[in-house]
Short mmCIF file of N, CA and C and ligand atoms in Angstrom, two decimals:
data_model
loop_
_atom_site.label_atom_id
_atom_site.label_comp_id
_atom_site.label_asym_id
_atom_site.label_seq_id
_atom_site.Cartn_x
_atom_site.Cartn_y
_atom_site.Cartn_z
N MET U 64 114.62 110.58 85.11
CA MET U 64 114.35 109.40 85.95
C MET U 64 113.88 109.81 87.34
N MET U 65 112.97 109.04 87.87
CA MET U 65 112.55 109.27 89.25
C MET U 65 113.61 108.73 90.20
N ASP U 66 113.58 109.27 91.39
CA ASP U 66 114.48 108.77 92.41
C ASP U 66 113.87 107.48 92.98
N THR U 67 114.28 106.36 92.44
CA THR U 67 113.64 105.10 92.80
C THR U 67 113.98 104.68 94.24
N THR U 68 115.13 105.09 94.71
CA THR U 68 115.48 104.75 96.10
C THR U 68 114.50 105.41 97.06
N LYS U 69 114.29 106.68 96.82
CA LYS U 69 113.37 107.44 97.67
C LYS U 69 111.94 106.90 97.54
N LYS U 70 111.56 106.59 96.31
CA LYS U 70 110.21 106.10 96.06
C LYS U 70 109.96 104.79 96.79
N SER U 71 110.92 103.88 96.73
CA SER U 71 110.71 102.57 97.32
C SER U 71 110.60 102.66 98.84
N LEU U 72 111.10 103.71 99.42
CA LEU U 72 111.02 103.86 100.86
C LEU U 72 109.62 104.18 101.36
N GLN U 73 108.74 104.57 100.44
CA GLN U 73 107.38 104.89 100.89
C GLN U 73 106.67 103.66 101.45
N VAL U 74 106.93 102.52 100.84
CA VAL U 74 106.37 101.27 101.33
C VAL U 74 107.47 100.21 101.22
N ALA U 75 107.69 99.48 102.29
CA ALA U 75 108.79 98.52 102.31
C ALA U 75 108.62 97.44 101.24
N ALA U 76 109.73 96.96 100.72
CA ALA U 76 109.71 95.91 99.72
C ALA U 76 109.31 94.57 100.36
N ILE U 77 108.78 93.67 99.53
CA ILE U 77 108.50 92.32 100.02
C ILE U 77 109.38 91.32 99.26
N GLU U 78 109.65 90.21 99.90
CA GLU U 78 110.52 89.21 99.29
C GLU U 78 109.75 88.40 98.24
N ASN U 79 108.57 87.92 98.63
CA ASN U 79 107.71 87.14 97.73
C ASN U 79 106.27 87.58 97.94
N GLY U 80 105.53 87.65 96.84
CA GLY U 80 104.12 88.00 96.98
C GLY U 80 103.65 88.81 95.80
N THR U 81 102.63 89.63 96.06
CA THR U 81 101.98 90.39 94.99
C THR U 81 101.91 91.86 95.38
N VAL U 82 102.25 92.71 94.42
CA VAL U 82 102.14 94.16 94.63
C VAL U 82 101.14 94.70 93.62
N ILE U 83 100.16 95.42 94.13
CA ILE U 83 99.21 96.12 93.25
C ILE U 83 99.52 97.60 93.40
N ASP U 84 100.03 98.18 92.35
CA ASP U 84 100.52 99.56 92.43
C ASP U 84 99.64 100.47 91.57
N HIS U 85 99.81 101.77 91.76
CA HIS U 85 99.07 102.76 90.95
C HIS U 85 97.57 102.57 91.06
N ILE U 86 97.08 102.32 92.27
CA ILE U 86 95.64 102.19 92.50
C ILE U 86 95.07 103.59 92.72
N PRO U 87 93.98 103.92 92.02
CA PRO U 87 93.33 105.21 92.34
C PRO U 87 93.00 105.25 93.84
N THR U 88 93.24 106.40 94.47
CA THR U 88 93.14 106.46 95.94
C THR U 88 91.76 106.09 96.47
N ASP U 89 90.72 106.32 95.66
CA ASP U 89 89.37 105.99 96.15
C ASP U 89 89.03 104.50 95.98
N LYS U 90 89.95 103.71 95.41
CA LYS U 90 89.67 102.30 95.17
C LYS U 90 90.46 101.37 96.09
N VAL U 91 91.38 101.93 96.87
CA VAL U 91 92.30 101.08 97.64
C VAL U 91 91.56 100.15 98.60
N PHE U 92 90.63 100.70 99.35
CA PHE U 92 89.98 99.86 100.37
C PHE U 92 88.91 98.95 99.77
N THR U 93 88.36 99.36 98.63
CA THR U 93 87.44 98.46 97.92
C THR U 93 88.19 97.22 97.44
N ILE U 94 89.39 97.44 96.91
CA ILE U 94 90.20 96.32 96.44
C ILE U 94 90.61 95.43 97.62
N ALA U 95 90.99 96.07 98.72
CA ALA U 95 91.39 95.29 99.90
C ALA U 95 90.22 94.40 100.37
N SER U 96 89.01 94.92 100.29
CA SER U 96 87.89 94.11 100.76
C SER U 96 87.53 93.05 99.72
N LEU U 97 87.65 93.39 98.44
CA LEU U 97 87.36 92.41 97.40
C LEU U 97 88.31 91.21 97.48
N LEU U 98 89.55 91.47 97.83
CA LEU U 98 90.54 90.38 97.96
C LEU U 98 90.53 89.76 99.36
N GLN U 99 89.57 90.24 100.19
CA GLN U 99 89.39 89.72 101.55
C GLN U 99 90.68 89.79 102.36
N LEU U 100 91.37 90.91 102.22
CA LEU U 100 92.65 91.05 102.93
C LEU U 100 92.46 91.20 104.44
N ASP U 101 91.23 91.54 104.85
CA ASP U 101 90.97 91.60 106.29
C ASP U 101 91.04 90.20 106.92
N ARG U 102 90.93 89.16 106.07
CA ARG U 102 91.00 87.80 106.60
C ARG U 102 92.32 87.12 106.24
N CYS U 103 93.27 87.91 105.77
CA CYS U 103 94.54 87.37 105.31
C CYS U 103 95.52 87.30 106.47
N ASN U 104 96.17 86.15 106.63
CA ASN U 104 97.11 85.99 107.74
C ASN U 104 98.54 86.38 107.37
N ASP U 105 98.78 86.62 106.09
CA ASP U 105 100.11 87.04 105.69
C ASP U 105 100.27 88.55 105.86
N GLN U 106 101.50 88.98 105.75
CA GLN U 106 101.80 90.40 105.95
C GLN U 106 101.18 91.23 104.81
N VAL U 107 100.36 92.19 105.18
CA VAL U 107 99.71 93.05 104.20
C VAL U 107 100.11 94.50 104.49
N THR U 108 100.56 95.20 103.46
CA THR U 108 100.89 96.61 103.62
C THR U 108 99.99 97.40 102.68
N ILE U 109 99.25 98.33 103.25
CA ILE U 109 98.40 99.18 102.43
C ILE U 109 98.89 100.62 102.59
N GLY U 110 99.23 101.24 101.48
CA GLY U 110 99.61 102.64 101.50
C GLY U 110 98.62 103.41 100.66
N ASN U 111 98.23 104.59 101.14
CA ASN U 111 97.31 105.38 100.33
C ASN U 111 97.71 106.84 100.37
N ASN U 112 97.28 107.57 99.35
CA ASN U 112 97.63 108.98 99.19
C ASN U 112 99.14 109.18 99.14
N LEU U 113 99.82 108.22 98.50
CA LEU U 113 101.27 108.34 98.33
C LEU U 113 101.54 109.24 97.11
N ASP U 114 102.68 109.88 97.12
CA ASP U 114 103.05 110.68 95.96
C ASP U 114 103.29 109.78 94.77
N SER U 115 102.78 110.20 93.62
CA SER U 115 103.03 109.47 92.39
C SER U 115 103.24 110.48 91.28
N GLY U 116 104.37 110.39 90.62
CA GLY U 116 104.67 111.34 89.57
C GLY U 116 103.63 111.32 88.48
N ARG U 117 103.14 110.10 88.16
CA ARG U 117 102.25 109.94 87.03
C ARG U 117 100.81 110.35 87.36
N MET U 118 100.34 109.98 88.54
CA MET U 118 98.93 110.16 88.84
C MET U 118 98.65 111.24 89.86
N GLY U 119 99.69 111.87 90.38
CA GLY U 119 99.48 112.85 91.45
C GLY U 119 99.51 112.15 92.78
N SER U 120 98.50 111.35 93.08
CA SER U 120 98.58 110.54 94.28
C SER U 120 97.97 109.18 93.99
N LYS U 121 98.38 108.19 94.74
CA LYS U 121 98.00 106.82 94.41
C LYS U 121 97.97 105.97 95.65
N GLY U 122 97.46 104.78 95.48
CA GLY U 122 97.52 103.80 96.55
C GLY U 122 98.32 102.59 96.10
N ILE U 123 98.77 101.83 97.06
CA ILE U 123 99.53 100.62 96.76
C ILE U 123 99.19 99.57 97.81
N ILE U 124 99.09 98.32 97.37
CA ILE U 124 98.84 97.22 98.30
C ILE U 124 99.91 96.16 98.05
N LYS U 125 100.56 95.73 99.11
CA LYS U 125 101.55 94.65 99.01
C LYS U 125 101.12 93.51 99.91
N ILE U 126 101.07 92.33 99.34
CA ILE U 126 100.65 91.16 100.11
C ILE U 126 101.76 90.12 100.03
N ALA U 127 102.39 89.85 101.17
CA ALA U 127 103.49 88.89 101.18
C ALA U 127 102.94 87.47 101.03
N ASN U 128 103.63 86.69 100.24
CA ASN U 128 103.36 85.25 100.11
C ASN U 128 101.99 84.91 99.55
N ARG U 129 101.34 85.87 98.88
CA ARG U 129 100.06 85.57 98.25
C ARG U 129 100.18 85.77 96.75
N PHE U 130 99.64 84.80 96.00
CA PHE U 130 99.62 84.88 94.56
C PHE U 130 98.18 84.60 94.14
N PHE U 131 97.55 85.56 93.50
CA PHE U 131 96.12 85.47 93.27
C PHE U 131 95.80 84.65 92.03
N SER U 132 94.65 83.98 92.10
CA SER U 132 94.19 83.16 90.97
C SER U 132 93.63 84.07 89.87
N ASP U 133 93.48 83.49 88.68
CA ASP U 133 92.88 84.23 87.57
C ASP U 133 91.49 84.76 87.97
N ALA U 134 90.74 83.92 88.70
CA ALA U 134 89.38 84.33 89.10
C ALA U 134 89.44 85.53 90.04
N GLU U 135 90.37 85.50 90.99
CA GLU U 135 90.49 86.63 91.91
C GLU U 135 90.92 87.90 91.17
N ILE U 136 91.83 87.74 90.24
CA ILE U 136 92.31 88.91 89.50
C ILE U 136 91.19 89.48 88.63
N SER U 137 90.39 88.61 88.04
CA SER U 137 89.32 89.14 87.19
C SER U 137 88.25 89.85 88.04
N ARG U 138 88.09 89.47 89.31
CA ARG U 138 87.17 90.20 90.19
C ARG U 138 87.61 91.65 90.35
N LEU U 139 88.92 91.85 90.38
CA LEU U 139 89.45 93.20 90.53
C LEU U 139 89.00 94.11 89.40
N ALA U 140 88.83 93.50 88.22
CA ALA U 140 88.43 94.31 87.05
C ALA U 140 87.07 94.95 87.25
N ALA U 141 86.26 94.39 88.17
CA ALA U 141 84.95 94.99 88.43
C ALA U 141 85.08 96.37 89.06
N VAL U 142 86.12 96.59 89.85
CA VAL U 142 86.29 97.89 90.47
C VAL U 142 87.40 98.71 89.82
N CYS U 143 88.31 98.06 89.18
CA CYS U 143 89.46 98.77 88.64
C CYS U 143 89.94 98.07 87.36
N PRO U 144 89.22 98.26 86.25
CA PRO U 144 89.60 97.57 85.02
C PRO U 144 91.04 97.91 84.61
N ASN U 145 91.75 96.90 84.18
CA ASN U 145 93.11 97.04 83.66
C ASN U 145 94.16 97.39 84.70
N ILE U 146 93.82 97.23 85.96
CA ILE U 146 94.84 97.45 86.98
C ILE U 146 95.90 96.34 86.86
N ARG U 147 97.16 96.72 87.19
CA ARG U 147 98.27 95.78 87.03
C ARG U 147 98.72 95.22 88.37
N LEU U 148 99.04 93.94 88.36
CA LEU U 148 99.60 93.31 89.54
C LEU U 148 101.02 92.86 89.21
N CYS U 149 101.93 93.09 90.13
CA CYS U 149 103.30 92.61 89.96
C CYS U 149 103.53 91.41 90.87
N ILE U 150 104.01 90.34 90.28
CA ILE U 150 104.31 89.13 91.05
C ILE U 150 105.79 89.21 91.43
N ILE U 151 106.04 89.13 92.72
CA ILE U 151 107.40 89.31 93.23
C ILE U 151 107.96 87.98 93.73
N ARG U 152 109.16 87.67 93.27
CA ARG U 152 109.89 86.50 93.80
C ARG U 152 111.32 86.96 94.08
N ASP U 153 111.74 86.73 95.30
CA ASP U 153 113.09 87.09 95.69
C ASP U 153 113.38 88.57 95.39
N TYR U 154 112.43 89.42 95.75
CA TYR U 154 112.51 90.89 95.62
C TYR U 154 112.48 91.40 94.18
N GLU U 155 112.29 90.49 93.20
CA GLU U 155 112.28 90.92 91.81
C GLU U 155 110.86 90.75 91.24
N VAL U 156 110.48 91.67 90.34
CA VAL U 156 109.22 91.50 89.61
C VAL U 156 109.45 90.43 88.55
N VAL U 157 108.79 89.29 88.69
CA VAL U 157 108.97 88.21 87.72
C VAL U 157 107.83 88.14 86.72
N GLU U 158 106.69 88.77 87.05
CA GLU U 158 105.57 88.72 86.12
C GLU U 158 104.64 89.89 86.40
N LYS U 159 104.03 90.43 85.34
CA LYS U 159 102.99 91.45 85.51
C LYS U 159 101.70 90.89 84.96
N ARG U 160 100.63 91.06 85.74
CA ARG U 160 99.32 90.59 85.32
C ARG U 160 98.40 91.79 85.20
N ILE U 161 97.51 91.75 84.24
CA ILE U 161 96.53 92.83 84.09
C ILE U 161 95.15 92.27 84.39
N ALA U 162 94.41 93.00 85.23
CA ALA U 162 93.06 92.56 85.56
C ALA U 162 92.13 92.97 84.43
N SER U 163 91.99 92.11 83.44
CA SER U 163 91.10 92.43 82.32
C SER U 163 89.71 91.88 82.63
N LEU U 164 88.72 92.44 81.98
CA LEU U 164 87.33 92.06 82.26
C LEU U 164 87.10 90.60 81.88
N PRO U 165 86.48 89.83 82.78
CA PRO U 165 86.13 88.44 82.46
C PRO U 165 84.87 88.41 81.61
N ASP U 166 84.43 87.22 81.21
CA ASP U 166 83.19 87.09 80.44
C ASP U 166 81.96 87.31 81.31
N GLU U 167 82.08 86.98 82.59
CA GLU U 167 80.96 87.21 83.49
C GLU U 167 81.42 87.43 84.92
N PHE U 168 80.56 88.09 85.68
CA PHE U 168 80.79 88.27 87.12
C PHE U 168 79.70 87.51 87.86
N VAL U 169 80.09 86.67 88.78
CA VAL U 169 79.12 85.90 89.56
C VAL U 169 79.24 86.32 91.03
N GLY U 170 78.16 86.87 91.56
CA GLY U 170 78.12 87.21 92.97
C GLY U 170 78.97 88.42 93.35
N ILE U 171 79.23 89.31 92.40
CA ILE U 171 80.09 90.47 92.67
C ILE U 171 79.36 91.80 92.47
N VAL U 172 78.62 91.87 91.36
CA VAL U 172 77.99 93.14 90.99
C VAL U 172 76.54 93.14 91.44
N ARG U 173 76.09 94.26 92.01
CA ARG U 173 74.70 94.40 92.42
C ARG U 173 73.89 94.94 91.23
N CYS U 174 72.69 94.40 91.04
CA CYS U 174 71.84 94.87 89.96
C CYS U 174 71.21 96.21 90.33
N ALA U 175 71.23 97.16 89.38
CA ALA U 175 70.70 98.51 89.64
C ALA U 175 69.18 98.56 89.52
N ASN U 176 68.59 97.46 89.09
CA ASN U 176 67.13 97.41 88.93
C ASN U 176 66.50 96.95 90.25
N PRO U 177 65.77 97.85 90.95
CA PRO U 177 65.26 97.48 92.29
C PRO U 177 64.28 96.32 92.26
N VAL U 178 63.57 96.10 91.15
CA VAL U 178 62.63 94.99 91.11
C VAL U 178 63.25 93.70 90.56
N CYS U 179 64.53 93.74 90.25
CA CYS U 179 65.21 92.52 89.78
C CYS U 179 65.14 91.45 90.87
N ILE U 180 64.95 90.22 90.44
CA ILE U 180 64.82 89.10 91.40
C ILE U 180 66.05 89.01 92.31
N THR U 181 67.23 89.41 91.79
CA THR U 181 68.44 89.29 92.62
C THR U 181 68.45 90.27 93.78
N ASN U 182 67.61 91.31 93.69
CA ASN U 182 67.51 92.25 94.81
C ASN U 182 66.39 91.88 95.77
N ASN U 183 65.68 90.80 95.45
CA ASN U 183 64.52 90.42 96.27
C ASN U 183 64.56 88.98 96.75
N GLU U 184 65.50 88.21 96.25
CA GLU U 184 65.67 86.83 96.68
C GLU U 184 67.13 86.62 97.11
N PRO U 185 67.35 85.71 98.07
CA PRO U 185 68.74 85.43 98.46
C PRO U 185 69.43 84.58 97.39
N MET U 186 70.03 85.22 96.43
CA MET U 186 70.68 84.50 95.34
C MET U 186 71.87 85.31 94.83
N LYS U 187 72.75 84.61 94.14
CA LYS U 187 73.92 85.29 93.58
C LYS U 187 73.55 86.02 92.30
N THR U 188 74.09 87.20 92.13
CA THR U 188 73.88 87.90 90.86
C THR U 188 74.81 87.32 89.80
N VAL U 189 74.37 87.39 88.57
CA VAL U 189 75.21 87.01 87.44
C VAL U 189 75.14 88.11 86.41
N PHE U 190 76.28 88.64 86.05
CA PHE U 190 76.34 89.66 85.00
C PHE U 190 77.24 89.20 83.87
N TYR U 191 76.73 89.32 82.65
CA TYR U 191 77.55 89.05 81.47
C TYR U 191 78.23 90.34 81.07
N VAL U 192 79.51 90.25 80.73
CA VAL U 192 80.22 91.41 80.20
C VAL U 192 79.92 91.43 78.70
N THR U 193 79.10 92.38 78.28
CA THR U 193 78.64 92.40 76.88
C THR U 193 79.51 93.26 75.99
N ASP U 194 80.26 94.18 76.59
CA ASP U 194 81.15 95.04 75.81
C ASP U 194 82.39 95.34 76.63
N LYS U 195 83.46 94.63 76.33
CA LYS U 195 84.68 94.79 77.13
C LYS U 195 85.37 96.13 76.88
N GLU U 196 85.21 96.63 75.65
CA GLU U 196 85.82 97.93 75.31
C GLU U 196 85.21 99.05 76.15
N GLN U 197 83.87 99.08 76.17
CA GLN U 197 83.16 100.15 76.88
C GLN U 197 82.88 99.80 78.34
N GLY U 198 83.11 98.55 78.71
CA GLY U 198 82.88 98.13 80.08
C GLY U 198 81.41 98.02 80.42
N VAL U 199 80.63 97.37 79.53
CA VAL U 199 79.19 97.23 79.77
C VAL U 199 78.89 95.81 80.29
N VAL U 200 78.12 95.77 81.38
CA VAL U 200 77.70 94.48 81.92
C VAL U 200 76.16 94.40 81.90
N LYS U 201 75.65 93.18 81.75
CA LYS U 201 74.20 92.98 81.61
C LYS U 201 73.74 91.91 82.58
N CYS U 202 72.69 92.24 83.34
CA CYS U 202 72.15 91.29 84.31
C CYS U 202 71.54 90.08 83.59
N ARG U 203 71.90 88.89 84.04
CA ARG U 203 71.36 87.66 83.44
C ARG U 203 69.86 87.55 83.67
N TYR U 204 69.37 88.09 84.78
CA TYR U 204 67.97 87.85 85.16
C TYR U 204 67.00 88.88 84.64
N CYS U 205 67.39 90.16 84.60
CA CYS U 205 66.42 91.17 84.15
C CYS U 205 66.90 91.91 82.91
N GLY U 206 68.13 91.67 82.49
CA GLY U 206 68.62 92.30 81.26
C GLY U 206 69.11 93.72 81.43
N LYS U 207 69.04 94.25 82.65
CA LYS U 207 69.49 95.62 82.91
C LYS U 207 70.99 95.74 82.61
N GLU U 208 71.32 96.75 81.80
CA GLU U 208 72.73 97.00 81.49
C GLU U 208 73.27 98.12 82.34
N GLN U 209 74.55 97.99 82.72
CA GLN U 209 75.19 99.03 83.52
C GLN U 209 76.62 99.19 83.01
N ASN U 210 77.13 100.39 83.17
CA ASN U 210 78.54 100.58 82.87
C ASN U 210 79.36 100.27 84.12
N ILE U 211 80.48 99.65 83.90
CA ILE U 211 81.35 99.21 84.99
C ILE U 211 81.78 100.40 85.88
N GLU U 212 81.77 101.59 85.28
CA GLU U 212 82.16 102.79 86.04
C GLU U 212 81.16 103.07 87.17
N HIS U 213 79.93 102.62 86.99
CA HIS U 213 78.87 103.03 87.92
C HIS U 213 78.30 101.89 88.75
N ILE U 214 78.92 100.75 88.67
CA ILE U 214 78.34 99.61 89.40
C ILE U 214 78.55 99.74 90.91
N LYS U 215 77.67 99.04 91.61
CA LYS U 215 77.87 98.84 93.05
C LYS U 215 78.12 97.36 93.26
N LEU U 216 78.97 97.08 94.25
CA LEU U 216 79.28 95.69 94.54
C LEU U 216 78.25 95.10 95.50
N VAL U 217 78.11 93.77 95.44
CA VAL U 217 77.18 93.08 96.31
C VAL U 217 77.63 93.23 97.77
ZN1 ZN K 1359 68.88 92.43 87.34
#
């Protein structure tokens, strides 16, 4: 067993809210910006490069008094498929949510095709998730396919 007392001291506990744990260290700030935490008025704790027995090092984000919608959680899947969120009430984990790939991404993923209309007109991109297993997305406008591992965000 890990020393959970010591582990929990790395980042203070929250009474109510959402904890996103085991974030790859290079994704922490992308997730923070995707969830618009820079505009969040509630208490936000971001820890990065923390020791993690399982992953070597990891990031963690705790947001007090925020509970994300299904749409917000599915946006996370664009940068970190299958990441888990813990919903905290009264210091206890009451629910775990997994950010699984949605059927489509609207206004999130940038098209890799430079001549695609979405790169040349002020409009929202739309990508269909054509293969959830492999993480393949396809541009609605030009048909360009990309793997979720290599996408750039709008
Ligand atoms: Zn396109």
